[in-house]
Amino acid sequence: MDDASGGSKFGTFGGVFTPCTLTILGVIMFLRFGQVVGQSGLWLAIAIVLMAKLITGLTTLSLSAIATNTRVRGGGAYYLISRSLGVEFGGAIGILFFLAQAISVAMYVLGFAEAFTSTFDSFSSRFVEVATLTNLAVFFCVFLGASWAIRIQYLILGSLASALAVFYWGAFQEFDWKILEANLNPSFMNGENVYTMFALFFQAVTWIMAGANMSGDLRQPSRSIPFGTVASVLFTGVIYLSMTVMLCGTRTSNELIDNPLIIREISTIPGLIIVGVFAATLSSALGSMMGAPRILQAFSRDDIFRSLRFFSSDSGSGNEPRRATVMTFFIAQVCILAGDLNAIAPVITMFFMITYGLLNLATFYESITRNPSYRPTFHFCHWSTSLLGFLGGLAVMFLMNWVWALISIAFVGVLHGFIRHREVESRWGDLRSGVVFERARKALLRLESEVHHPKNWRPVLMTFSGTGWTRPHLPFYGHWLTSGQGILSLAQVVTGDEGGESQKRLRYERQLRNFISKECLEAFPAVVCHKDFSSGMEALLQCHGIGGLRTNTVLLGWPKQISKSEIFGNNLRLITRMNRSVIAARFLSQGETEESTSLWAVPQGTIDVWWRGMKNGELMLLLAHLLHRNPGWRSNPIRVLRFVDNPHAIDDVKQHLVELGAASRIEFTPEVVYQSGSPLEAIQSTSREAAIVLLGIQAPEEGEERDLYLRMEHLAGDLPRVLLVGSVGGMELES
């Protein structure tokens, strides 16, 4: 492993291995590990160490994979998670991880002050002063620059190594196989068990991110983070396993449980153990004081909260986050003055666990979605190991304290929701689109293999809306007919001379996207350039869609002039020939000058379906039902009307409509309209106050386009909103 050299950038040993090792071999090792071993016994203590190392090791594999898949900048875990899971999770983790690191400074400073005042009785009455001076010393070491802090950590690492050496030498001299045999089995105190011992020990091994937090100060973060972190996890694992054996072979379980400084008693030079305790607390405080500002700085640079932009600047030749360091110092000092931090210690651990869990989740999703951009150079991580790391961390959270686990998860959820509500846009890509793509791919393949049944018919609607504002009533009614239950495509055929089709198509597609976004429609744009409208429509109907999501219904406007009736009739034949149903919208108010707010306004009145049989009637009634399901249309009741010119047929027709309602399970009011002669007057008088009227239509034979146009114009008359529906089947009301 290389060391730091040149400038302010650090290598694997100084930038990753050293801070990770110093924080993992911390206070718990010196003051609490003896109790864990004494109560658990040799075999269970080894199992606890191995299980804890397995969970953190799996997270280390995920960290290594994701760190070698991207160019890692400052911010450590925040940077990695935000670039994978998105700005919402990244922002939530940025806040939590910074606060956890900042408050951890206070915890370790208080730990040092407690050990110092216990060792030197003359300072016992000056606990707060000792803690404050220690916090200031740690702050100045980091404020001067990370290089100073790293140099001090080298000294601390030397002190820690000396303390471990005198412990192992003393344990080797006193080792007794009989004592070891007596400590094979557990000796739990009242209220304690293997789970509480695991929870106590696990806090010691959670600091695997100490090196990753220095990502912006590493020469080669994609190399140093995986190698340094893995090496630290393995090295500290060997230390804890060997200490388990040595403790079990030198002291009885009662001695291990009752004496928190049992390691000092075993050592050949007890004073070095006290130095080791001091070193452990100071190193952890330094690691947190170095890591927290870099997280805040990276978080502020992403501009998720503009009020934090002040902390995004660098200072000095080493680009140190000094403003963020000052903030970290003040947070730590407030916590020191507040006194005992035991009450909030569990939630700090939970914040770390949530961070590690989301890191595992990010790596799992990157792998499982087979994203082509996921190409880590660290090859010892599989999606299954990341999933196990996530589930294991989640289980540990609830094992340690299920109440704080729920509170922490809820806090992350609130932050996630708040950031999402603010609609913060990230300036980087993340894996969410990859996850959606993979789900859509699998769903499309599954849909393709399914045999279509009329029961499952849904509107896949292509609406020829022009630029959107050309015929604005069409997109809005298309949205109402498909919202939450179908798929809407807004189509435009750009006609004219050939040349520059690609740029032209992109320009018009961008206009449609802007229209869709501005009006909050659930739709997809579809643009084609062609010499004439009919050929462009045919091209779109042939090619648009994929698998089971191809267009089954076309919505287009009714021509205003009779001169366009021939072209319109040809288009109706084309649509029918391609086995697509058609909806022609004849609105007297075309809405070109209407504001979007008025277009969203639902007209008052009934939804009238004029029934003439099942051919077009099934689709007409189903469209009326889909329209009625929209919240804005709930107060518009559906009426199914049938014209008869024979009074003796009224009862039979009424019964038929009642049976139709029962079979279709669509709530509507059946009405039979009797009038002698043509149905024209009946339709005009009965539906005059209707919100919208649905009439059947059939594609004309060649040469009959003008007659169809005049007949339907005569039938619709002065009705303001009419949908003329021609069905090619594919749905069944009684399914």
XYZ file of C-alpha atoms in Angstrom:
735
model
C 0.000 0.000 0.000
C 1.309 3.394 -0.963
C 1.577 6.287 1.361
C 0.760 9.900 0.820
C 3.240 11.934 -1.012
C 3.127 15.106 -2.975
C 0.649 17.886 -2.409
C -2.371 17.273 -0.260
C -3.458 14.013 -1.871
C -3.171 10.829 0.136
C -2.519 7.240 -0.723
C -4.146 4.011 0.373
C -2.333 3.630 3.686
C -2.592 7.172 4.983
C -5.935 8.125 3.449
C -7.981 4.934 3.905
C -6.349 2.131 5.857
C -5.183 4.261 8.774
C -8.444 6.152 9.534
C -10.527 2.980 9.090
C -8.308 0.920 11.371
C -8.083 3.572 14.067
C -11.854 4.001 14.279
C -12.603 0.252 14.248
C -9.999 -0.498 16.917
C -11.484 2.094 19.212
C -12.893 2.535 22.690
C -15.097 -0.556 22.575
C -12.056 -2.746 22.030
C -10.323 -1.347 25.094
C -13.260 -0.880 27.471
C -16.134 -3.182 26.366
C -14.720 -6.097 24.417
C -13.724 -7.950 27.553
C -17.362 -7.863 28.735
C -18.559 -9.179 25.339
C -16.073 -12.074 25.481
C -16.700 -12.819 29.163
C -20.471 -13.104 28.783
C -20.510 -14.795 25.390
C -17.772 -17.342 25.875
C -15.186 -18.288 23.261
C -17.421 -19.884 20.629
C -20.202 -17.306 20.729
C -17.717 -14.424 20.873
C -15.993 -15.732 17.747
C -19.406 -16.096 16.090
C -20.314 -12.517 17.047
C -17.065 -11.166 15.595
C -17.430 -13.210 12.408
C -21.071 -12.228 11.908
C -20.336 -8.534 12.491
C -17.402 -8.694 10.131
C -19.496 -10.553 7.569
C -22.105 -7.779 7.486
C -19.549 -4.962 7.317
C -17.484 -7.024 4.890
C -20.423 -7.359 2.514
C -20.927 -3.607 2.720
C -17.222 -3.132 2.022
C -17.580 -5.222 -1.143
C -20.482 -3.020 -2.250
C -18.483 0.104 -1.417
C -15.526 -1.201 -3.393
C -17.639 -2.075 -6.426
C -19.474 1.233 -6.627
C -16.302 3.235 -5.906
C -14.526 1.592 -8.854
C -17.483 2.187 -11.179
C -17.344 5.960 -11.187
C -14.950 8.818 -10.811
C -15.246 9.378 -7.074
C -15.174 12.966 -5.881
C -15.487 14.428 -2.398
C -18.301 13.387 -0.111
C -17.686 9.685 0.408
C -20.869 7.723 1.009
C -23.051 10.737 0.199
C -21.462 11.107 -3.237
C -21.732 7.403 -4.040
C -25.356 7.051 -2.913
C -26.602 10.270 -4.525
C -25.040 9.316 -7.864
C -26.785 5.949 -7.753
C -30.112 6.270 -5.921
C -30.765 9.880 -6.866
C -30.924 13.284 -5.257
C -33.719 12.406 -2.788
C -31.920 9.528 -1.079
C -28.581 11.269 -1.535
C -29.852 14.444 0.096
C -31.385 12.559 3.017
C -28.177 10.596 3.560
C -26.060 13.731 3.200
C -27.885 15.370 6.107
C -27.948 12.264 8.295
C -24.377 11.233 7.650
C -23.043 14.724 8.317
C -24.975 15.047 11.581
C -23.914 11.565 12.675
C -20.259 12.349 11.994
C -20.426 15.784 13.637
C -22.113 14.485 16.790
C -19.683 11.572 16.847
C -16.882 14.097 17.329
C -18.533 15.123 20.585
C -19.013 11.496 21.637
C -15.340 10.661 21.204
C -14.185 13.897 22.789
C -16.385 13.142 25.804
C -14.966 9.619 25.845
C -11.448 11.010 25.904
C -12.351 13.490 28.656
C -13.875 10.709 30.747
C -10.781 8.533 30.399
C -8.469 11.488 31.056
C -10.256 12.716 34.181
C -10.498 9.150 35.511
C -6.767 8.689 35.064
C -5.773 12.071 36.466
C -7.929 12.759 39.511
C -6.846 16.389 39.761
C -8.884 17.135 36.613
C -12.025 15.286 37.730
C -13.846 18.555 38.492
C -12.948 20.077 35.123
C -14.613 17.549 32.847
C -16.287 20.074 30.516
C -13.124 22.183 30.274
C -11.058 19.111 29.324
C -13.639 18.114 26.694
C -13.759 21.657 25.268
C -9.958 21.944 25.054
C -9.809 18.521 23.394
C -12.459 19.563 20.881
C -10.471 22.716 20.133
C -7.272 20.716 19.660
C -8.972 18.287 17.274
C -10.547 21.199 15.422
C -7.241 23.047 14.930
C -5.509 19.887 13.721
C -8.138 19.439 11.006
C -8.514 23.194 10.305
C -4.819 23.471 9.499
C -5.280 20.776 6.872
C -5.928 17.095 6.410
C -2.184 16.475 6.053
C -1.671 17.578 9.663
C -4.442 15.294 10.853
C -3.034 12.357 8.902
C 0.431 12.902 10.418
C -1.090 12.933 13.884
C -2.987 9.759 13.047
C 0.322 8.096 12.215
C 1.469 8.874 15.770
C -1.827 7.574 17.139
C -1.487 4.416 15.042
C 1.970 3.903 16.538
C 0.549 4.298 20.058
C -2.234 1.840 19.270
C 0.239 -0.676 17.868
C 2.360 -0.367 21.035
C -0.677 -0.915 23.239
C -1.685 -4.029 21.311
C 1.891 -5.339 21.408
C 2.151 -5.133 25.219
C -1.293 -6.738 25.550
C -0.402 -9.688 23.305
C 2.948 -10.173 25.056
C 1.292 -10.172 28.482
C -1.511 -12.480 27.300
C 0.995 -14.875 25.746
C 2.881 -15.131 29.036
C -0.256 -15.720 31.129
C -2.137 -17.958 28.677
C -3.698 -20.992 30.399
C -5.486 -23.767 28.498
C -7.601 -24.633 31.545
C -8.951 -21.075 31.742
C -9.645 -21.204 28.018
C -11.583 -24.451 28.434
C -13.613 -22.908 31.267
C -14.536 -19.956 29.024
C -15.796 -21.965 26.067
C -19.460 -21.535 26.994
C -21.441 -18.323 27.698
C -22.025 -16.801 31.125
C -24.698 -14.218 30.478
C -25.748 -11.820 33.229
C -29.408 -11.144 33.982
C -31.108 -9.482 31.044
C -28.227 -10.118 28.669
C -28.047 -12.537 25.753
C -26.179 -13.097 22.515
C -28.226 -10.388 20.788
C -27.380 -7.675 23.306
C -23.706 -8.648 23.162
C -23.795 -8.534 19.372
C -25.403 -5.087 19.481
C -22.747 -3.861 21.913
C -19.860 -5.124 19.801
C -21.257 -4.228 16.394
C -20.864 -0.497 17.058
C -17.099 -1.028 17.013
C -16.963 -2.297 13.425
C -19.329 0.168 11.710
C -16.663 2.731 10.853
C -15.718 1.308 7.472
C -16.518 4.636 5.777
C -13.756 6.573 7.542
C -11.530 6.216 4.485
C -14.268 6.743 1.906
C -15.112 10.062 3.571
C -11.664 11.248 2.428
C -12.484 10.445 -1.217
C -11.897 14.011 -2.397
C -8.392 14.029 -0.834
C -7.197 10.731 -2.302
C -4.856 10.505 -5.275
C -6.628 7.432 -6.655
C -9.922 6.997 -4.773
C -11.149 4.204 -7.072
C -8.051 2.222 -6.088
C -7.452 3.355 -2.517
C -11.024 2.990 -1.216
C -11.486 -0.716 -2.068
C -7.968 -1.881 -1.218
C -7.589 0.227 1.911
C -11.045 -0.572 3.299
C -10.871 -4.318 2.575
C -7.390 -4.490 4.104
C -8.591 -2.661 7.218
C -11.635 -4.924 7.631
C -9.490 -8.058 7.325
C -6.732 -6.720 9.596
C -9.090 -5.598 12.355
C -10.966 -8.891 12.031
C -7.770 -10.788 12.782
C -7.094 -8.483 15.757
C -10.541 -9.040 17.285
C -10.491 -12.816 16.736
C -7.017 -13.182 18.255
C -7.960 -10.941 21.194
C -11.009 -13.164 21.801
C -8.782 -16.221 22.173
C -6.234 -14.396 24.333
C -8.841 -12.935 26.684
C -10.547 -16.317 27.106
C -7.189 -17.926 27.874
C -5.984 -15.447 30.493
C -8.927 -14.412 32.693
C -12.108 -15.996 34.019
C -15.480 -14.857 32.742
C -16.241 -12.958 35.969
C -13.003 -11.008 35.722
C -13.654 -10.179 32.075
C -17.165 -8.978 32.879
C -16.427 -6.971 36.026
C -13.243 -5.174 34.999
C -13.657 -2.755 32.052
C -9.870 -2.211 31.984
C -8.999 -5.900 31.937
C -6.748 -5.331 28.926
C -4.586 -2.979 31.016
C -4.323 -5.621 33.743
C -3.127 -8.261 31.283
C -0.587 -6.009 29.551
C 3.094 -6.003 30.503
C 3.163 -2.174 30.437
C -0.261 -0.975 31.700
C 0.523 2.667 30.998
C 0.622 2.028 27.267
C -2.979 0.762 27.411
C -4.061 4.091 28.876
C -2.187 5.764 26.042
C -4.009 3.389 23.679
C -7.399 4.412 25.110
C -6.473 8.075 24.658
C -5.246 7.319 21.152
C -8.421 5.421 20.250
C -10.744 8.237 21.302
C -8.620 10.963 19.726
C -8.215 9.075 16.451
C -11.953 8.526 16.194
C -12.598 12.214 16.940
C -10.060 13.224 14.299
C -11.598 10.848 11.751
C -15.067 12.246 12.331
C -13.802 15.852 12.308
C -12.133 15.206 8.948
C -15.048 13.304 7.415
C -18.036 15.444 8.451
C -16.921 18.723 6.770
C -16.182 16.948 3.496
C -19.681 15.466 3.458
C -21.227 18.893 4.140
C -19.069 20.514 1.474
C -19.995 17.950 -1.200
C -23.666 18.149 -0.189
C -23.606 21.961 -0.401
C -21.949 21.935 -3.814
C -24.826 19.905 -5.212
C -27.110 22.844 -4.303
C -29.885 20.657 -2.894
C -30.495 23.299 -0.224
C -29.394 26.739 -1.355
C -29.104 27.953 2.227
C -26.098 25.629 2.638
C -24.240 26.980 -0.401
C -22.004 28.984 1.978
C -20.254 25.747 3.020
C -19.320 24.695 -0.513
C -16.140 26.773 -0.833
C -12.527 25.633 -0.468
C -9.759 27.273 1.529
C -6.000 27.158 1.318
C -3.689 25.363 -1.073
C -5.116 22.011 -0.038
C -8.702 23.023 -0.872
C -9.759 22.402 2.715
C -13.484 22.676 3.659
C -12.747 25.081 6.511
C -16.186 26.675 6.673
C -17.739 23.239 7.024
C -15.078 22.354 9.602
C -16.086 25.352 11.724
C -19.732 24.241 11.543
C -18.736 20.720 12.601
C -16.799 22.138 15.560
C -19.767 24.204 16.755
C -22.175 21.254 16.501
C -19.753 19.103 18.483
C -19.271 21.832 21.075
C -23.023 22.293 21.569
C -23.331 18.564 22.165
C -20.427 18.642 24.620
C -22.060 21.435 26.611
C -25.351 19.523 26.527
C -23.651 16.787 28.521
C -24.486 13.068 28.342
C -24.906 11.799 24.792
C -25.922 8.252 25.709
C -29.539 9.050 24.864
C -28.777 9.928 21.234
C -25.923 7.456 20.691
C -28.285 4.740 19.358
C -29.754 6.979 16.670
C -26.253 7.947 15.495
C -25.482 4.277 15.019
C -28.796 3.907 13.170
C -27.850 6.730 10.817
C -24.631 4.935 9.975
C -26.518 1.684 9.429
C -29.038 3.354 7.121
C -26.159 4.813 5.122
C -24.549 1.392 4.748
C -27.898 -0.196 3.909
C -28.570 2.291 1.107
C -25.047 1.797 -0.202
C -25.730 -1.942 -0.446
C -29.088 -1.227 -2.044
C -27.491 1.063 -4.635
C -24.955 -1.597 -5.603
C -27.694 -4.256 -5.715
C -29.808 -2.201 -8.108
C -26.811 -1.244 -10.255
C -26.048 -4.938 -10.690
C -29.549 -6.416 -10.949
C -30.678 -3.935 -13.615
C -27.716 -4.885 -15.835
C -27.012 -1.241 -16.511
C -24.367 -1.079 -19.278
C -22.716 1.825 -17.425
C -22.137 -0.420 -14.385
C -18.611 -1.665 -15.082
C -16.736 -1.810 -11.750
C -13.111 -2.811 -11.858
C -13.583 -4.493 -8.465
C -14.982 -7.887 -9.448
C -15.589 -9.492 -6.043
C -19.103 -8.171 -5.549
C -22.316 -9.832 -6.724
C -25.888 -8.577 -6.479
C -26.581 -11.348 -3.958
C -23.804 -10.158 -1.617
C -25.150 -6.602 -1.779
C -28.673 -7.818 -1.017
C -27.390 -9.878 1.928
C -25.502 -6.832 3.202
C -28.666 -4.717 3.011
C -30.856 -7.306 4.740
C -28.190 -8.035 7.351
C -27.791 -4.354 8.196
C -31.559 -3.931 8.446
C -31.790 -6.918 10.791
C -28.987 -5.524 12.958
C -30.782 -2.177 13.256
C -33.902 -3.800 14.690
C -31.792 -6.135 16.788
C -29.973 -3.240 18.415
C -33.023 -1.061 19.076
C -36.215 -1.485 17.091
C -37.676 1.814 18.321
C -34.720 3.885 17.159
C -34.618 1.858 13.957
C -38.192 2.852 13.119
C -37.552 6.482 14.090
C -34.443 6.649 11.909
C -36.153 5.067 8.898
C -39.106 7.431 9.315
C -36.717 10.398 9.493
C -35.088 9.351 6.220
C -38.537 8.955 4.683
C -39.549 12.464 5.753
C -36.351 13.980 4.336
C -36.770 12.011 1.105
C -40.355 13.203 0.750
C -39.416 16.811 1.514
C -36.655 16.891 -1.114
C -38.918 15.188 -3.633
C -41.692 17.690 -2.896
C -39.284 20.551 -3.608
C -38.653 18.934 -7.022
C -34.888 19.343 -6.811
C -33.348 18.450 -10.166
C -30.036 16.625 -10.106
C -27.286 17.506 -12.534
C -26.069 13.925 -12.697
C -27.452 10.619 -13.893
C -28.569 7.934 -11.464
C -29.796 4.364 -11.662
C -33.512 5.115 -11.262
C -34.040 5.264 -15.003
C -32.163 1.973 -15.273
C -34.445 0.364 -12.697
C -37.534 1.638 -14.505
C -36.129 0.461 -17.840
C -35.480 -3.053 -16.534
C -38.958 -3.309 -15.024
C -40.503 -2.057 -18.246
C -38.418 -4.481 -20.315
C -39.513 -7.469 -18.264
C -43.134 -6.310 -18.224
C -43.136 -5.860 -22.010
C -41.666 -9.314 -22.571
C -44.241 -10.821 -20.245
C -47.040 -8.883 -21.923
C -45.820 -10.077 -25.305
C -46.068 -13.715 -24.230
C -49.581 -13.299 -22.818
C -52.556 -14.173 -25.018
C -54.757 -11.096 -25.404
C -58.250 -11.413 -23.982
C -61.001 -8.833 -24.584
C -61.430 -8.616 -20.804
C -58.018 -6.936 -20.562
C -58.584 -4.345 -23.297
C -57.233 -0.922 -22.453
C -57.107 2.205 -24.588
C -53.737 2.665 -26.274
C -54.664 5.950 -27.837
C -52.874 7.866 -30.579
C -54.143 11.437 -30.667
C -53.320 13.533 -33.731
C -53.081 16.814 -31.871
C -50.606 18.756 -34.002
C -48.290 20.774 -31.779
C -50.722 20.418 -28.888
C -52.114 23.922 -29.027
C -53.214 23.403 -32.643
C -56.168 21.294 -31.452
C -55.887 21.530 -27.644
C -59.208 19.812 -26.895
C -57.824 16.554 -28.329
C -54.898 16.108 -25.872
C -57.112 16.886 -22.876
C -59.839 14.433 -23.857
C -57.189 11.879 -24.765
C -55.752 12.334 -21.282
C -59.165 11.880 -19.665
C -59.857 8.722 -21.675
C -56.530 7.080 -20.779
C -55.425 8.587 -17.452
C -54.572 5.808 -15.028
C -55.958 3.128 -17.308
C -54.337 3.367 -20.738
C -51.528 4.924 -22.764
C -51.741 8.203 -24.636
C -49.458 9.292 -27.486
C -49.713 12.798 -28.914
C -48.908 12.476 -32.598
C -47.972 15.045 -35.190
C -47.336 14.581 -38.901
C -45.041 17.301 -40.212
C -45.721 17.692 -43.922
C -43.758 19.511 -46.586
C -40.681 19.213 -48.720
C -38.054 16.693 -47.740
C -34.795 17.838 -46.231
C -33.611 18.273 -42.665
C -36.168 15.771 -41.384
C -34.096 14.788 -38.367
C -33.731 18.311 -36.993
C -37.302 19.163 -37.891
C -38.659 16.073 -36.159
C -36.604 16.747 -33.029
C -37.803 20.373 -32.925
C -41.475 19.449 -33.130
C -41.030 16.581 -30.690
C -39.450 19.011 -28.225
C -42.475 21.294 -28.620
C -44.808 18.393 -27.841
C -42.746 17.437 -24.796
C -42.924 21.010 -23.535
C -46.679 21.027 -24.055
C -47.063 17.704 -22.208
C -44.897 18.925 -19.337
C -46.596 22.313 -19.065
C -50.092 20.835 -19.017
C -49.112 17.898 -16.741
C -50.428 15.309 -19.185
C -49.596 11.612 -18.999
C -48.527 11.193 -22.613
C -45.723 10.387 -25.038
C -44.830 12.489 -28.093
C -44.694 10.908 -31.544
C -43.595 12.940 -34.568
C -43.005 11.863 -38.151
C -42.049 13.902 -41.206
C -43.788 12.963 -44.451
C -44.890 14.457 -47.731
C -48.595 14.256 -46.825
C -50.702 13.681 -43.723
C -52.249 10.332 -44.714
C -48.896 8.712 -45.494
C -47.463 10.032 -42.219
C -50.465 8.688 -40.294
C -50.021 5.285 -41.891
C -46.322 5.268 -40.994
C -47.059 6.136 -37.373
C -49.799 3.519 -37.036
C -47.532 0.860 -38.507
C -44.410 1.612 -36.500
C -45.380 3.362 -33.264
C -45.474 1.213 -30.129
C -43.791 -1.968 -29.007
C -45.092 -5.449 -28.279
C -48.498 -5.408 -26.631
C -48.472 -1.615 -26.374
C -49.290 -0.791 -29.982
C -52.006 1.710 -30.797
C -55.523 0.248 -30.832
C -57.517 3.500 -31.049
C -57.005 6.747 -32.954
C -58.383 10.099 -31.807
C -58.489 12.886 -34.382
C -60.423 16.041 -35.076
C -63.512 16.355 -37.245
C -62.968 18.562 -40.316
C -64.554 22.007 -40.244
C -64.968 22.374 -44.006
C -66.756 20.036 -46.360
C -63.819 20.404 -48.756
C -61.757 18.218 -46.451
C -64.373 15.479 -46.214
C -62.800 13.313 -48.925
C -59.378 13.271 -47.270
C -61.006 12.646 -43.906
C -63.039 9.732 -45.284
C -59.890 8.237 -46.788
C -58.192 8.498 -43.389
C -61.129 6.735 -41.721
C -60.826 3.869 -44.213
C -57.066 3.742 -43.646
C -57.466 3.558 -39.865
C -60.151 0.848 -40.129
C -58.111 -1.122 -42.660
C -55.208 -1.137 -40.189
C -57.557 -2.612 -37.575
C -57.667 0.449 -35.324
C -60.777 1.902 -33.770
C -61.396 5.579 -34.387
C -62.755 8.500 -32.361
C -63.511 11.696 -34.272
C -63.988 14.694 -31.982
C -66.493 17.242 -33.333
C -66.412 20.265 -31.041
C -68.081 23.494 -32.057
C -65.587 25.403 -29.881
C -62.219 24.157 -31.121
C -60.367 25.899 -28.295
C -57.408 27.379 -30.166
C -57.773 30.606 -28.217
C -58.857 29.059 -24.948
C -56.595 29.056 -21.910
C -55.469 25.691 -20.548
C -57.355 26.345 -17.315
C -60.627 26.495 -19.248
C -59.716 23.386 -21.228
C -59.280 21.464 -17.973
C -62.758 22.589 -16.880
C -65.242 19.708 -17.144
C -68.508 20.761 -18.827
C -71.727 20.335 -16.898
C -74.292 17.757 -17.919
C -74.616 14.085 -18.713
C -72.436 11.719 -20.741
C -74.863 10.551 -23.428
C -74.289 7.311 -25.336
C -76.705 6.817 -28.236
C -77.019 3.062 -28.532
C -77.563 1.390 -31.891
C -76.110 -2.040 -31.184
C -72.985 -3.815 -30.033
C -70.767 -3.049 -33.043
C -69.851 0.482 -32.006
C -71.849 0.488 -28.776
C -69.399 -1.589 -26.751
C -66.553 0.851 -27.330
C -68.821 3.884 -26.885
C -70.090 2.681 -23.500
C -66.592 1.697 -22.381
C -65.211 5.113 -23.352
C -68.045 6.794 -21.432
C -67.154 4.669 -18.396
C -63.442 5.553 -18.674
C -64.310 9.234 -18.958
C -66.623 9.031 -15.943
C -63.869 7.472 -13.810
C -61.860 10.691 -13.897
C -62.340 12.657 -10.642
C -63.529 15.731 -12.529
C -66.193 13.755 -14.408
C -67.609 11.857 -11.417
C -70.568 14.254 -11.160
C -71.470 13.692 -14.829
C -73.810 10.675 -14.926
C -73.864 8.324 -17.911
C -77.043 7.925 -19.922
C -77.506 5.187 -22.504
C -80.215 6.289 -24.918
C -81.994 4.344 -27.645
C -84.239 5.891 -30.266
C -87.381 4.000 -31.287
C -90.155 5.027 -33.667
C -92.525 2.278 -32.501
C -94.239 2.830 -29.125
C -94.784 -0.920 -28.710
C -91.013 -1.485 -28.615
C -90.346 0.850 -25.685
C -90.663 -1.734 -22.914
C -88.556 -4.369 -24.709
C -85.807 -1.886 -25.518
C -85.826 -0.529 -21.954
C -85.454 -4.080 -20.604
C -82.616 -4.725 -23.027
C -80.763 -1.626 -21.792
C -81.285 -2.656 -18.152
C -79.834 -6.096 -18.927
C -76.952 -4.433 -20.750
C -76.137 -2.416 -17.639
C -76.231 -5.515 -15.438
C -74.044 -7.516 -17.823
C -71.506 -4.728 -18.367
C -71.388 -3.758 -14.649
C -71.342 -0.085 -15.699
C -73.640 2.220 -13.823
C -75.798 4.237 -16.197
C -79.356 5.480 -16.623
C -81.197 3.702 -19.461
C -83.588 5.868 -21.462
C -85.738 5.037 -24.463
C -86.575 8.039 -26.641
C -89.702 7.641 -28.721
C -90.349 9.852 -31.702
C -91.795 9.154 -35.083
C -89.642 9.759 -38.114
C -85.926 10.631 -38.090
C -83.824 10.373 -34.894
C -82.350 13.803 -35.634
C -84.774 15.816 -33.536
C -84.664 13.228 -30.731
C -80.884 13.438 -30.465
C -80.865 17.231 -30.683
C -83.576 17.805 -28.070
C -82.583 15.023 -25.620
C -78.818 15.699 -25.531
C -78.894 19.480 -25.860
C -77.734 19.925 -22.228
C -75.320 16.992 -22.254
C -71.647 17.490 -21.384
C -70.634 15.223 -24.236
C -72.440 12.955 -26.708
C -71.122 9.695 -28.183
C -72.493 8.618 -31.572
C -71.500 5.714 -33.772
C -69.760 6.142 -37.121
C -68.592 3.835 -39.884
C -65.831 4.386 -42.437
C -67.411 5.356 -45.760
C -67.112 3.419 -48.959
C -65.012 5.043 -51.631
C -66.944 7.913 -53.177
C -69.280 8.298 -50.198
C -67.043 10.516 -48.072
C -69.069 13.688 -48.727
C -72.358 11.956 -47.919
C -70.967 10.653 -44.601
C -69.748 14.109 -43.649
C -73.088 15.760 -44.383
C -75.051 13.023 -42.631
C -72.999 13.226 -39.423
C -73.003 17.038 -39.487
C -76.767 16.972 -39.813
C -77.056 14.430 -36.975
C -74.734 16.306 -34.579
C -76.283 19.651 -35.425
C -75.775 22.251 -32.691
C -74.526 19.835 -30.051
C -71.334 21.464 -28.692
C -69.283 18.317 -27.972
C -69.675 15.056 -29.901
C -67.404 12.012 -30.126
C -68.032 9.944 -33.246
C -66.867 6.402 -32.502
C -66.073 3.634 -34.963
C -65.003 0.308 -33.429
C -63.079 -2.618 -34.901
C -63.731 -4.748 -31.782
C -61.228 -6.223 -29.368
C -63.262 -5.569 -26.228
C -66.283 -7.219 -24.626
C -68.556 -5.527 -22.115
C -69.661 -8.819 -20.590
C -66.110 -10.168 -20.001
